[in-house]
Coordinates of C-alpha atoms in Angstrom, one line a residue:
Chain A
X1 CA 43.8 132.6 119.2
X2 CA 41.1 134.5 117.5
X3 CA 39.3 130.8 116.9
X4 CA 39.6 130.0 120.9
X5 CA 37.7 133.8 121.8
X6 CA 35.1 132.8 119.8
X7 CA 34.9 129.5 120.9
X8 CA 34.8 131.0 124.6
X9 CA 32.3 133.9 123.8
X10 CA 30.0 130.7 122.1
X11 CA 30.4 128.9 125.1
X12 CA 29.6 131.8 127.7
X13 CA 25.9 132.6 125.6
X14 CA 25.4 129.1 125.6
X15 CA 25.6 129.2 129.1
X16 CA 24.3 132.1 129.9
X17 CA 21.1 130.9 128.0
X18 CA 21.0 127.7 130.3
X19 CA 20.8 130.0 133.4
X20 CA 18.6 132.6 131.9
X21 CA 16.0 129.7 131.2
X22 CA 16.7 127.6 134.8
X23 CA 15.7 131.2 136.8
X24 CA 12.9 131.6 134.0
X25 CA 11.3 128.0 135.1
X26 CA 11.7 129.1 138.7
X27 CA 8.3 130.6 140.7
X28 CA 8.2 134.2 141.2
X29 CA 9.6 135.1 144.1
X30 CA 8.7 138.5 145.7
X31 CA 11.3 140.2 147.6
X32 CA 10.6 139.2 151.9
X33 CA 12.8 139.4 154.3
X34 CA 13.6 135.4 154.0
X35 CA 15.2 137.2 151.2
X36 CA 17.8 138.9 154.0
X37 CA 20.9 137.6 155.3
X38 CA 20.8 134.8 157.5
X39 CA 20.9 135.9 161.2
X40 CA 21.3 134.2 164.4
X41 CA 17.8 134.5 166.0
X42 CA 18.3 132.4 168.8
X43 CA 20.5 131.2 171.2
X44 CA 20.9 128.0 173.5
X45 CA 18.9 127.9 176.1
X46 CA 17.9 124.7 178.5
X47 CA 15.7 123.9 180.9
X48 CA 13.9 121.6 183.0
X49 CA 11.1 121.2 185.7
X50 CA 9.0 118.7 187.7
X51 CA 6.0 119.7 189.8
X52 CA 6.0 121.7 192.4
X53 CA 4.0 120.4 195.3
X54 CA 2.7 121.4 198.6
X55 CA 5.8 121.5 201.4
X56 CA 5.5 117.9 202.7
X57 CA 3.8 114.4 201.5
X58 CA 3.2 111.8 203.8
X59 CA 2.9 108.1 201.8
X60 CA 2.0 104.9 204.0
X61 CA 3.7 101.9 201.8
X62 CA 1.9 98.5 202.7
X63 CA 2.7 94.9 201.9
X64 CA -0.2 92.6 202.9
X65 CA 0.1 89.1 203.3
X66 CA -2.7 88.4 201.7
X67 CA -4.0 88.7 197.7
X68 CA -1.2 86.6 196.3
X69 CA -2.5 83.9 194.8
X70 CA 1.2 83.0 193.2
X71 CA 2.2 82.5 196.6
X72 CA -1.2 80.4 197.9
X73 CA -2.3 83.5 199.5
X74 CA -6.3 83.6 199.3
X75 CA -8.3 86.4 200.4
X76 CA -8.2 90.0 199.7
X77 CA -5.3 92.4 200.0
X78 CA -7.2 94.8 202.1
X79 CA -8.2 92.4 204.6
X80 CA -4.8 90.8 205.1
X81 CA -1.8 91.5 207.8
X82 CA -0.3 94.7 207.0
X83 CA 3.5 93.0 206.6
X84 CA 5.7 95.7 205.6
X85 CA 5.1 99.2 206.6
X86 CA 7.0 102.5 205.5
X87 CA 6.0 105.5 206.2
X88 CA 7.6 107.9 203.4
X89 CA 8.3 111.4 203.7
X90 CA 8.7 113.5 201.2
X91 CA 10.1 117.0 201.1
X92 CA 8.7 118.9 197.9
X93 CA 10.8 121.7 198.0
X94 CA 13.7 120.5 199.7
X95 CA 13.4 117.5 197.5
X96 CA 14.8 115.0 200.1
X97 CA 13.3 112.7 202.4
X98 CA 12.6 109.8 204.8
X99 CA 11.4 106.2 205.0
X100 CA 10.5 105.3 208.1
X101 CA 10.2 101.2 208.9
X102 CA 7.8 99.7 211.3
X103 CA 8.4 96.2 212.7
X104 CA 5.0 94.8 212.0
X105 CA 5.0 93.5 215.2
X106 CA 5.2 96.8 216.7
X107 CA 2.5 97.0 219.5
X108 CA 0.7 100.0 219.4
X109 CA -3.0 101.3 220.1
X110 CA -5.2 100.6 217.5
X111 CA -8.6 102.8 217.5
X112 CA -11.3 101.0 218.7
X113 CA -9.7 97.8 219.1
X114 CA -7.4 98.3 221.8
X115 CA -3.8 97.5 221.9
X116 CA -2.4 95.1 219.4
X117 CA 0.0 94.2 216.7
X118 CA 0.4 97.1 214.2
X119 CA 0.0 94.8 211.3
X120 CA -3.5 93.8 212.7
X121 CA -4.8 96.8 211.5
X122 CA -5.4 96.5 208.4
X123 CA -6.9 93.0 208.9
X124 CA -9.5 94.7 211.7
X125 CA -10.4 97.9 209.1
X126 CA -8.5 97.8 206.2
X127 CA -5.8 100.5 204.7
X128 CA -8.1 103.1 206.6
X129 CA -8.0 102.3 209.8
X130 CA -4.3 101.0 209.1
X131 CA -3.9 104.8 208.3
X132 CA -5.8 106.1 211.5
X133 CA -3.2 103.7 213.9
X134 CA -0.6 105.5 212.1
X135 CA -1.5 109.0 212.1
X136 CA -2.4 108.2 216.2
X137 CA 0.4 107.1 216.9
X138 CA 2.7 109.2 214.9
X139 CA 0.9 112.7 215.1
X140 CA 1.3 113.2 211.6
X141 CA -1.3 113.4 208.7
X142 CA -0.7 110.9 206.0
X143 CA -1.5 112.0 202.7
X144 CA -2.3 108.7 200.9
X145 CA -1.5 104.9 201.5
X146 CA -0.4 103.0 199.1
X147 CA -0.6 98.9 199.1
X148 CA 0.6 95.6 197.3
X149 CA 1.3 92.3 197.8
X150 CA 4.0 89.4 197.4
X151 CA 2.5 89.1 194.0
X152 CA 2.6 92.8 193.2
X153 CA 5.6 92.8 194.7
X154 CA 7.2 91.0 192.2
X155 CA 5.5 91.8 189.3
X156 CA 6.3 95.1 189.6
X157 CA 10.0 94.6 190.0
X158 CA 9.9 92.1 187.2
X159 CA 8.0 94.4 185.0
X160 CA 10.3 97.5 185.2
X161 CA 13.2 95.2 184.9
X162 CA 14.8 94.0 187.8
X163 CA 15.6 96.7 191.1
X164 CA 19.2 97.5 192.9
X165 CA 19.7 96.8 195.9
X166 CA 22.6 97.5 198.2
X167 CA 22.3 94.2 200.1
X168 CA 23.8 94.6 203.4
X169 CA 24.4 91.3 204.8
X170 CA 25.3 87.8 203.2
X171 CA 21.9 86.1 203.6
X172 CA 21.1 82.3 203.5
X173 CA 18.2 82.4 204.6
X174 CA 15.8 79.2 203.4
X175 CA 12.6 80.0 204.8
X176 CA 12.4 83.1 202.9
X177 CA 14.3 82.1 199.8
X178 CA 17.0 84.4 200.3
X179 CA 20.5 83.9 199.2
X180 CA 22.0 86.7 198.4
X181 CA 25.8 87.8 199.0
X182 CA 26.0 91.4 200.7
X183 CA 26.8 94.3 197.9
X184 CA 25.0 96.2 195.0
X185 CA 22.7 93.4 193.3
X186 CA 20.1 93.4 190.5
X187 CA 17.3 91.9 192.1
X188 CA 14.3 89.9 190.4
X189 CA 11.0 90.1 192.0
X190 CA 11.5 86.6 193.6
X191 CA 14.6 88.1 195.1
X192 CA 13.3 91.1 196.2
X193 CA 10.3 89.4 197.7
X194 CA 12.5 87.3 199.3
X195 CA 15.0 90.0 200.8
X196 CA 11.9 91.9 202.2
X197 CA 10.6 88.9 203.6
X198 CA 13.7 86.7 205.1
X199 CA 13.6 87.5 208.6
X200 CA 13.9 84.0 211.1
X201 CA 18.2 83.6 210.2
X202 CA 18.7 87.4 210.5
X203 CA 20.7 88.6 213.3
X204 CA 18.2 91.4 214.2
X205 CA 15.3 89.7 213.2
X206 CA 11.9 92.1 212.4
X207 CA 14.4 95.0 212.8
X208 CA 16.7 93.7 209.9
X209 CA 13.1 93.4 207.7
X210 CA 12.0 96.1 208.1
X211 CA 15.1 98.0 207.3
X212 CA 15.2 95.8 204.2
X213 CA 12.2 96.6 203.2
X214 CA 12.8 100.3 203.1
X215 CA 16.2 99.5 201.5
X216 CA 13.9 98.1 198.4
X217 CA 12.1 100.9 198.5
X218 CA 15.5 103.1 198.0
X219 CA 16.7 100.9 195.2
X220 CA 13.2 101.0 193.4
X221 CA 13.7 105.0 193.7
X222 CA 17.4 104.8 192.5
X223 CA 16.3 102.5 189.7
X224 CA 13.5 104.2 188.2
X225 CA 15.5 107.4 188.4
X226 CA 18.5 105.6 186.6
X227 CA 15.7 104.5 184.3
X228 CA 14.4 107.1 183.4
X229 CA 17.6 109.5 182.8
X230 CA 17.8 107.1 179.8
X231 CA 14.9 106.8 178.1
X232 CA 12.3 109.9 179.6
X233 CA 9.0 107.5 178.8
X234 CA 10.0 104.8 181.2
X235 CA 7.7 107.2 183.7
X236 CA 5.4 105.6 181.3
X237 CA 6.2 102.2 182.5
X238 CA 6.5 102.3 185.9
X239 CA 3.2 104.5 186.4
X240 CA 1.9 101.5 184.1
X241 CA 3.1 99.0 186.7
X242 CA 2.2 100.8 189.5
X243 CA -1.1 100.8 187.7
X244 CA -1.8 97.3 187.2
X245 CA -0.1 96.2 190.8
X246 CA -0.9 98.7 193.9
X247 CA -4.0 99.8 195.4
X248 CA -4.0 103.1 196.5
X249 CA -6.5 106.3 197.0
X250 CA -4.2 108.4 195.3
X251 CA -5.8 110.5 192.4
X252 CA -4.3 109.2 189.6
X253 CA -3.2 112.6 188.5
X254 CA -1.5 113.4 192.0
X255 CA 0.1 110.0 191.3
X256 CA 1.8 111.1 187.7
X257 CA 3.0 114.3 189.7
X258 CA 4.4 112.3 192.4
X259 CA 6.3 110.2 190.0
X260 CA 7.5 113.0 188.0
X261 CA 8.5 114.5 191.4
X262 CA 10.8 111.6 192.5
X263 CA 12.7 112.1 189.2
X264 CA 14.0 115.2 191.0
X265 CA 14.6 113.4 194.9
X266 CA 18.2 112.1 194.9
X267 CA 18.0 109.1 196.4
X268 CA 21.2 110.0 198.7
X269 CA 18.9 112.4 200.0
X270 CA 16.3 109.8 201.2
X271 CA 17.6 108.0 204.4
X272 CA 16.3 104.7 205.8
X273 CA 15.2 105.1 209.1
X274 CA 14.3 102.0 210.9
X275 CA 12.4 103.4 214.1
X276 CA 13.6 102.8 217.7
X277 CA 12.3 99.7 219.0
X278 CA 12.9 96.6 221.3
X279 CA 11.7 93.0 221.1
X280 CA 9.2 93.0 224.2
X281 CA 6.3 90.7 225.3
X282 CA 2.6 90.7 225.7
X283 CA 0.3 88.4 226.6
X284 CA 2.8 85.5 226.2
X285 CA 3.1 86.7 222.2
X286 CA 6.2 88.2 221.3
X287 CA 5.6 92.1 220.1
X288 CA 8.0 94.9 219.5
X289 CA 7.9 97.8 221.7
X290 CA 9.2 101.0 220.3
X291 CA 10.8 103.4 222.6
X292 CA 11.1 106.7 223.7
X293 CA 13.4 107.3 220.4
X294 CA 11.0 106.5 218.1
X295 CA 8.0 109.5 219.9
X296 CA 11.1 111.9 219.5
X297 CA 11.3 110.9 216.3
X298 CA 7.6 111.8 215.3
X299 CA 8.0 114.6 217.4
X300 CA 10.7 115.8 214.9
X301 CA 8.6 114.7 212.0
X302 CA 5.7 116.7 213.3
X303 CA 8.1 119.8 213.5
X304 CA 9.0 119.5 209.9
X305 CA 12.2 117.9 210.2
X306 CA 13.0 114.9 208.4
X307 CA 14.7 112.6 210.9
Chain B
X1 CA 43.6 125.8 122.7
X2 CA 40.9 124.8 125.1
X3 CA 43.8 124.4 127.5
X4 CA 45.2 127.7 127.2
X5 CA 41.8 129.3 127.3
X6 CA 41.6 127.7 130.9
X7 CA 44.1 128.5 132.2
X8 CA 44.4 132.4 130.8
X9 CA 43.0 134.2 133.9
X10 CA 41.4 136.8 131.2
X11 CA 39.5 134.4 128.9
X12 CA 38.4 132.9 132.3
X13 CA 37.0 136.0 133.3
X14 CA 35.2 136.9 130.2
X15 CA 33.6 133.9 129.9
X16 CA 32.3 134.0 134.0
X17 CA 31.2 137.6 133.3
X18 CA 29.4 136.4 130.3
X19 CA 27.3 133.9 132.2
X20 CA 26.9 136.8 134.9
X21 CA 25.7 139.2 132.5
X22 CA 23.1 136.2 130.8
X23 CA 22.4 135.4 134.8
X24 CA 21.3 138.6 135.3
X25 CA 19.4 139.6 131.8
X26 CA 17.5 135.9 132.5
X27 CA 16.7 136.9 136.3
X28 CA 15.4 140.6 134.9
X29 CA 13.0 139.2 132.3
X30 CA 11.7 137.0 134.9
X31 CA 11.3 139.1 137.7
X32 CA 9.1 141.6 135.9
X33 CA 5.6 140.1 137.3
X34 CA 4.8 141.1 140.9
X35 CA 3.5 138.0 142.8
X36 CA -0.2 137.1 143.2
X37 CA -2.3 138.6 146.2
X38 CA -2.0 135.6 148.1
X39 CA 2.2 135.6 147.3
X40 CA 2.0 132.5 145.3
X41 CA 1.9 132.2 141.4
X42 CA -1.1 130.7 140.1
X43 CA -0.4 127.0 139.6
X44 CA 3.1 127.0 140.4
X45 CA 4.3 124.9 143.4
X46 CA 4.6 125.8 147.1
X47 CA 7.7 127.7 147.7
X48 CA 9.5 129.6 150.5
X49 CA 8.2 132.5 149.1
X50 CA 4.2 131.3 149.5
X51 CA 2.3 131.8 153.0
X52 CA 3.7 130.3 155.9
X53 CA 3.0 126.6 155.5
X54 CA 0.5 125.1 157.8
X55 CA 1.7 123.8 160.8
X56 CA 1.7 119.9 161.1
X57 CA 3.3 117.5 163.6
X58 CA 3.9 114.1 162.5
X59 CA 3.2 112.3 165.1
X60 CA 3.9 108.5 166.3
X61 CA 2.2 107.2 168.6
X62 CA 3.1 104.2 171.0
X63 CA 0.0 103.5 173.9
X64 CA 0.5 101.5 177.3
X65 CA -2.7 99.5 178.1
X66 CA -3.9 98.1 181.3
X67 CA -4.9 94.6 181.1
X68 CA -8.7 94.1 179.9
X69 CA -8.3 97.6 178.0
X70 CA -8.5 98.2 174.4
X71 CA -5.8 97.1 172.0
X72 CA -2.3 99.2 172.3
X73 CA -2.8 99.5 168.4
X74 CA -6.3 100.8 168.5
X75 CA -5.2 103.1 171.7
X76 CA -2.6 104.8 170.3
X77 CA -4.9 105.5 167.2
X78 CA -7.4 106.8 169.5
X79 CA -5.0 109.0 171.3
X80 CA -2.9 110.1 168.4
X81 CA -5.9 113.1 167.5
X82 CA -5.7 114.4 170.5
X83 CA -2.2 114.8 171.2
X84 CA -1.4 116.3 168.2
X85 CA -3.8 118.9 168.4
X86 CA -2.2 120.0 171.9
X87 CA 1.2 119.8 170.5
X88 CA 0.0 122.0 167.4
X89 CA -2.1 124.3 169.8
X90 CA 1.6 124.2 172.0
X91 CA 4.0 124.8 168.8
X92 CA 1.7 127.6 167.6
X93 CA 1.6 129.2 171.1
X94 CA 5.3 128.4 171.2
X95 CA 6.6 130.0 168.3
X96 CA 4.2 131.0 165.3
X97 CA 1.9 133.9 167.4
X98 CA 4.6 134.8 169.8
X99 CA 6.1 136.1 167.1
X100 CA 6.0 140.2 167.1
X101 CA 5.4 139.8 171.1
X102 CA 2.1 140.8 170.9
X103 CA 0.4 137.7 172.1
X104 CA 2.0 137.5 175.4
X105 CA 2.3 134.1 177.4
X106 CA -0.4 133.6 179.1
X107 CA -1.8 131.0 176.0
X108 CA 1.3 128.5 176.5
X109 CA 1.5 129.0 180.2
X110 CA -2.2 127.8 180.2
X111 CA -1.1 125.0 178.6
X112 CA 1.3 123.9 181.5
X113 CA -0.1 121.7 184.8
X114 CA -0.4 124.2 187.5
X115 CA 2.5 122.8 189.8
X116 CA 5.1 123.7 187.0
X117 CA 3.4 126.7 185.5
X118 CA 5.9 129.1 187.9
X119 CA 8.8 127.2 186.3
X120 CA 7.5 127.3 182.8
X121 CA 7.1 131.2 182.6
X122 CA 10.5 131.4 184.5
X123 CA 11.9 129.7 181.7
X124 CA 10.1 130.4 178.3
X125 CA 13.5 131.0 176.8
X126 CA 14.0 127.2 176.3
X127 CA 10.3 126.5 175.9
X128 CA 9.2 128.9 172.9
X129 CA 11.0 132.4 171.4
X130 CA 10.6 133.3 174.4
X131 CA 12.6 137.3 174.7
X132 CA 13.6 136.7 171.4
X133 CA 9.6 137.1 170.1
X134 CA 9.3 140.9 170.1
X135 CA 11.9 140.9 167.0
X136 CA 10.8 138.3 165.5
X137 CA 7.6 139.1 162.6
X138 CA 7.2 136.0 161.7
X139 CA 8.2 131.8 162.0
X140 CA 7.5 129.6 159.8
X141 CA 7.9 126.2 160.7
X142 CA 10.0 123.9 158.3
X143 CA 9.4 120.8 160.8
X144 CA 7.7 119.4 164.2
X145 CA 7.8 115.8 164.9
X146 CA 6.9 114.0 167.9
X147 CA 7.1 110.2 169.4
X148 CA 4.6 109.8 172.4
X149 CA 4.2 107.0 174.3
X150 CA 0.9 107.3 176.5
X151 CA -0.4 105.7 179.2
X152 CA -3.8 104.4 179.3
X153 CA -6.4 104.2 182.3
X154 CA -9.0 102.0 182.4
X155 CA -10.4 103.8 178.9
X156 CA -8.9 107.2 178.0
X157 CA -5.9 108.3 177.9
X158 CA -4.2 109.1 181.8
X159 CA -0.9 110.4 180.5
X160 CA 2.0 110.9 177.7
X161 CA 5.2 111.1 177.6
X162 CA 7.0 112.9 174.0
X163 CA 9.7 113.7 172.4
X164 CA 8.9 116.9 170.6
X165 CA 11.2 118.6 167.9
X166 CA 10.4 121.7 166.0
X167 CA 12.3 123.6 163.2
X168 CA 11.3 126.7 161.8
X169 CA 12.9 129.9 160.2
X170 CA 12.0 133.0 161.6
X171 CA 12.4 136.7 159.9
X172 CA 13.6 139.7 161.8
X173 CA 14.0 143.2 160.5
X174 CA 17.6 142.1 160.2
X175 CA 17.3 139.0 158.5
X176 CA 16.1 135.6 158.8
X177 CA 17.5 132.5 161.2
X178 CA 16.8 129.5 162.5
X179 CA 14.6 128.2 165.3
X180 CA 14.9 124.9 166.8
X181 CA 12.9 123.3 170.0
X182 CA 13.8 119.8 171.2
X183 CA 12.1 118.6 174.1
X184 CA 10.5 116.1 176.6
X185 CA 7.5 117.0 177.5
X186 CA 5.5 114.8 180.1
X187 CA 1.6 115.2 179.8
X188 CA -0.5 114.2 181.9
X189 CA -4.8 114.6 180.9
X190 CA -6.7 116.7 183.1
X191 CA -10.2 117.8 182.8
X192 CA -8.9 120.3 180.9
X193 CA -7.4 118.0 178.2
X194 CA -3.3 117.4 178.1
X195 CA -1.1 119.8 180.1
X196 CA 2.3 119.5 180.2
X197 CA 3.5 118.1 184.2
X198 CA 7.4 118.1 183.2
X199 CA 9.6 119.2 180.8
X200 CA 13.1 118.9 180.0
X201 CA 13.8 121.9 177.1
X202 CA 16.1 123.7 174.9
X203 CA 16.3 125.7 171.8
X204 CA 18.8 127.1 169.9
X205 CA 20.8 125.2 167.3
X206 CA 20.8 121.2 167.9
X207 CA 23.4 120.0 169.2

């Protein structure tokens, strides 16, 4: 018994030595207040924002037949037919909004060159005097214009990765190269060219473009927004794309704080308008004449409403 | 004998308080020496007890090019600089002077695009101390890393998206905790160099 104490007692100085010598190794520590108990400084807090803008942006979206050199189309963008045309409306605070489609063939009065086919425009003056017809005819100040083409068009859906698409109607539509069964589909860029173009086997004809064309324009929204909920610097990659593929006299800065913006615009809350309009005649060509419906609609616009 | 030594609750305790008492007679001969003037030992290593260590974000940098433009490589090394300067000038804004309160906002908010500078100072809670600065004396930060992927224009930098993270301990008159910041942070370049057009924020402990 008396042997196992001292044994213990050895065994304590030994380590006690041990201990004395670790500490003795140690820096010198003064006394601070790290020194203090640990406390809970701060507690969760989250957060998030996206520019605020002025109340309303106008954007004129433009497809031009020309500038596609992937699709034998010569000549530049600018100066082509003005084949797709949405007028979107955004709502900054409200964060909703509206697309409005145009039948290109919609015959309207064109400043200084009379009455003609909307999508002239563009060929008689380029974007800005495609811009002037608009803001005529509509009432309203558009903020910037925006333009591609069928090749931009599908490089940019390409490049982000495909677009969805509620498809409303089984097309088989050869001309265009659609064939596409109605439903939610992952489009390519050939397909989504194709769905924006297909036009001569649809029931409504221009009508059913155009309110195609703003149906791409909701799935791009839908997809970039699903896009970027995932991985935050995908804003990287489409303002990239939109980069490299549209023309536009956005400041580029006004651009990032658009796109950082429409991560914030549901896209349930962005409806797809296709303006009133007819199939009409003049001169022998066939036009589209919008009606009554569509001046109440501006009218509306004008008043701050969003359809 | 060994066994019974163990397991006698008395002999246990003796030989516990012996280490104590060698512990403490160790920590007293040590502990004699007050520290140097700048609160560091000569020649000894950096420890918690030395100045706050300097604030560095590691940074990696991943750059978006248009065609025709410079390397991505040789653009992200060109925009890596710059970037991490406005993240340390953001961090230090953030957290190390807000401490004490003193400093106010006004330094951080500048740092935010106009169009979300009304949200930011709304929100400084998940952005920076925020009302938890006036108690705080000091942070110091233990790390802050980013992963930015920026977007070129046709030759400089246009605008950034990064993933920011920041951990720091921070003393109080009642003790010492824990600081955290994780965020997205979308930049965009102005005249005025980067601002920050978006965020998505939080503090507090990670989840």
């Amino acid at each position: 018994m008396r042997r196992g104490l001292t044994w213990v007692a050895a065994l304590a100085l030994v380590a006690a030595l041990a201990a004395g010598l670790v500490v003795a190794a140690s820096p010198r520590r003064p006394a601070t207040a790290q020194d203090a108990p640990a406390v809970t400084v701060q507690r969760a807090h989250a957060a998030s924002a996206t520019p605020t803008l002025k109340r309303r942006v106008v954007l004129l979206t433009i497809g031009s037949d020309a500038g596609a050199p992937k699709f034998g189309r010569g000549g530049a963008m600018e100066s082509g037919r003005a084949d797709a045309l949405q007028l979107v409306v955004i709502d900054t605070v409200k964060r909703r909004g509206s697309i409005l489609s145009f039948p290109r063939d919609s015959y309207v009065p064109i400043p200084g060159y009379g009455t003609n086919k909307i999508n002239a425009a563009m060929a008689f003056g380029g974007p800005r005097l495609l811009v002037a017809t608009f803001e005529q005819l509509t009432g309203l100040t558009i903020d910037y214009y925006a333009l591609t083409s069928f090749d931009g068009l599908t490089d940019i859906v390409n490049k982000v990765g495909k677009v969805q698409v509620n498809v409303d109607m089984n097309l088989r539509d050869a001309f265009a190269g659609a064939f596409l069964d109605k439903g939610k589909r992952n489009l390519t860029g050939g397909q989504a060219l194709a769905y924006a173009r297909a036009r001569k086997t649809l029931p409504g004809g221009d009508f059913d473009r155009s309110r195609h064309q703003g149906q791409l324009l909701q799935g791009g929204l839908a997809t970039f927004q699903r896009q970027v909920a995932e991985d935050p610097a995908k804003v990287m990659t489409w303002l990239g794309v939109i980069r490299d593929e549209v023309r536009t006299d956005l400041p580029f800065p006004e651009l990032v704080r658009l796109a950082l913006l429409a991560t914030d615009v549901p896209a349930s809350g962005v409806k797809n308008i296709a303006v009133p309009s007819v199939a009409g005649n003049a001169g022998g060509a066939s036009v589209v004449r919008l009606l009554p419906g569509a001046y109440s609609l501006f009218g509306r616009l004008r008043a701050g409403k969003l359809s | 004998m060994i066994v019974a030594a163990r397991n006698n609750p008395r002999f246990r305790t003796a030989g516990l308080a012996g280490v104590l008492a060698g512990v403490l007679l160790a920590g007293g001969c040590t502990s004699g020496g007050g520290p140097e003037p700048d609160g560091q030992a000569p020649g000894s290593p950096s420890t918690s007890a030395a100045p706050a260590k300097g604030l560095q974000v590691k940074l990696v940098t991943m750059a978006k090019v248009p065609p025709g433009g410079p390397s991505a490589t040789r653009a992200a090394r060109q925009a890596a600089p710059g970037l991490e300067r406005f993240l340390d000038r953001y961090l230090t804004a953030a957290f190390v002077r807000a401490a004490g309160g003193e400093a106010g906002w006004d330094g951080l908010i500048g740092l935010f695009d106009k169009p979300v500078r009304a949200s930011a100072r709304k929100q400084l809670d998940a952005l920076s101390l925020g009302a938890d600065a006036p108690k705080v004396s000091a942070v110091r930060p233990s790390r802050a890393s980013a992963r930015a992927v920026v977007l070129y224009g046709e030759r400089r930098p246009a605008a950034a998206t990064v993933r920011l993270a920041f951990d720091g301990t921070a003393d109080t008159a009642q003790g010492s905790g824990q600081v955290h910041l994780r965020s997205v942070l979308q930049l965009l370049a102005t005249g005025e160099g980067w601002r920050i057009a978006a965020f998505d924020s939080r503090t507090g402990p990670p989840k």
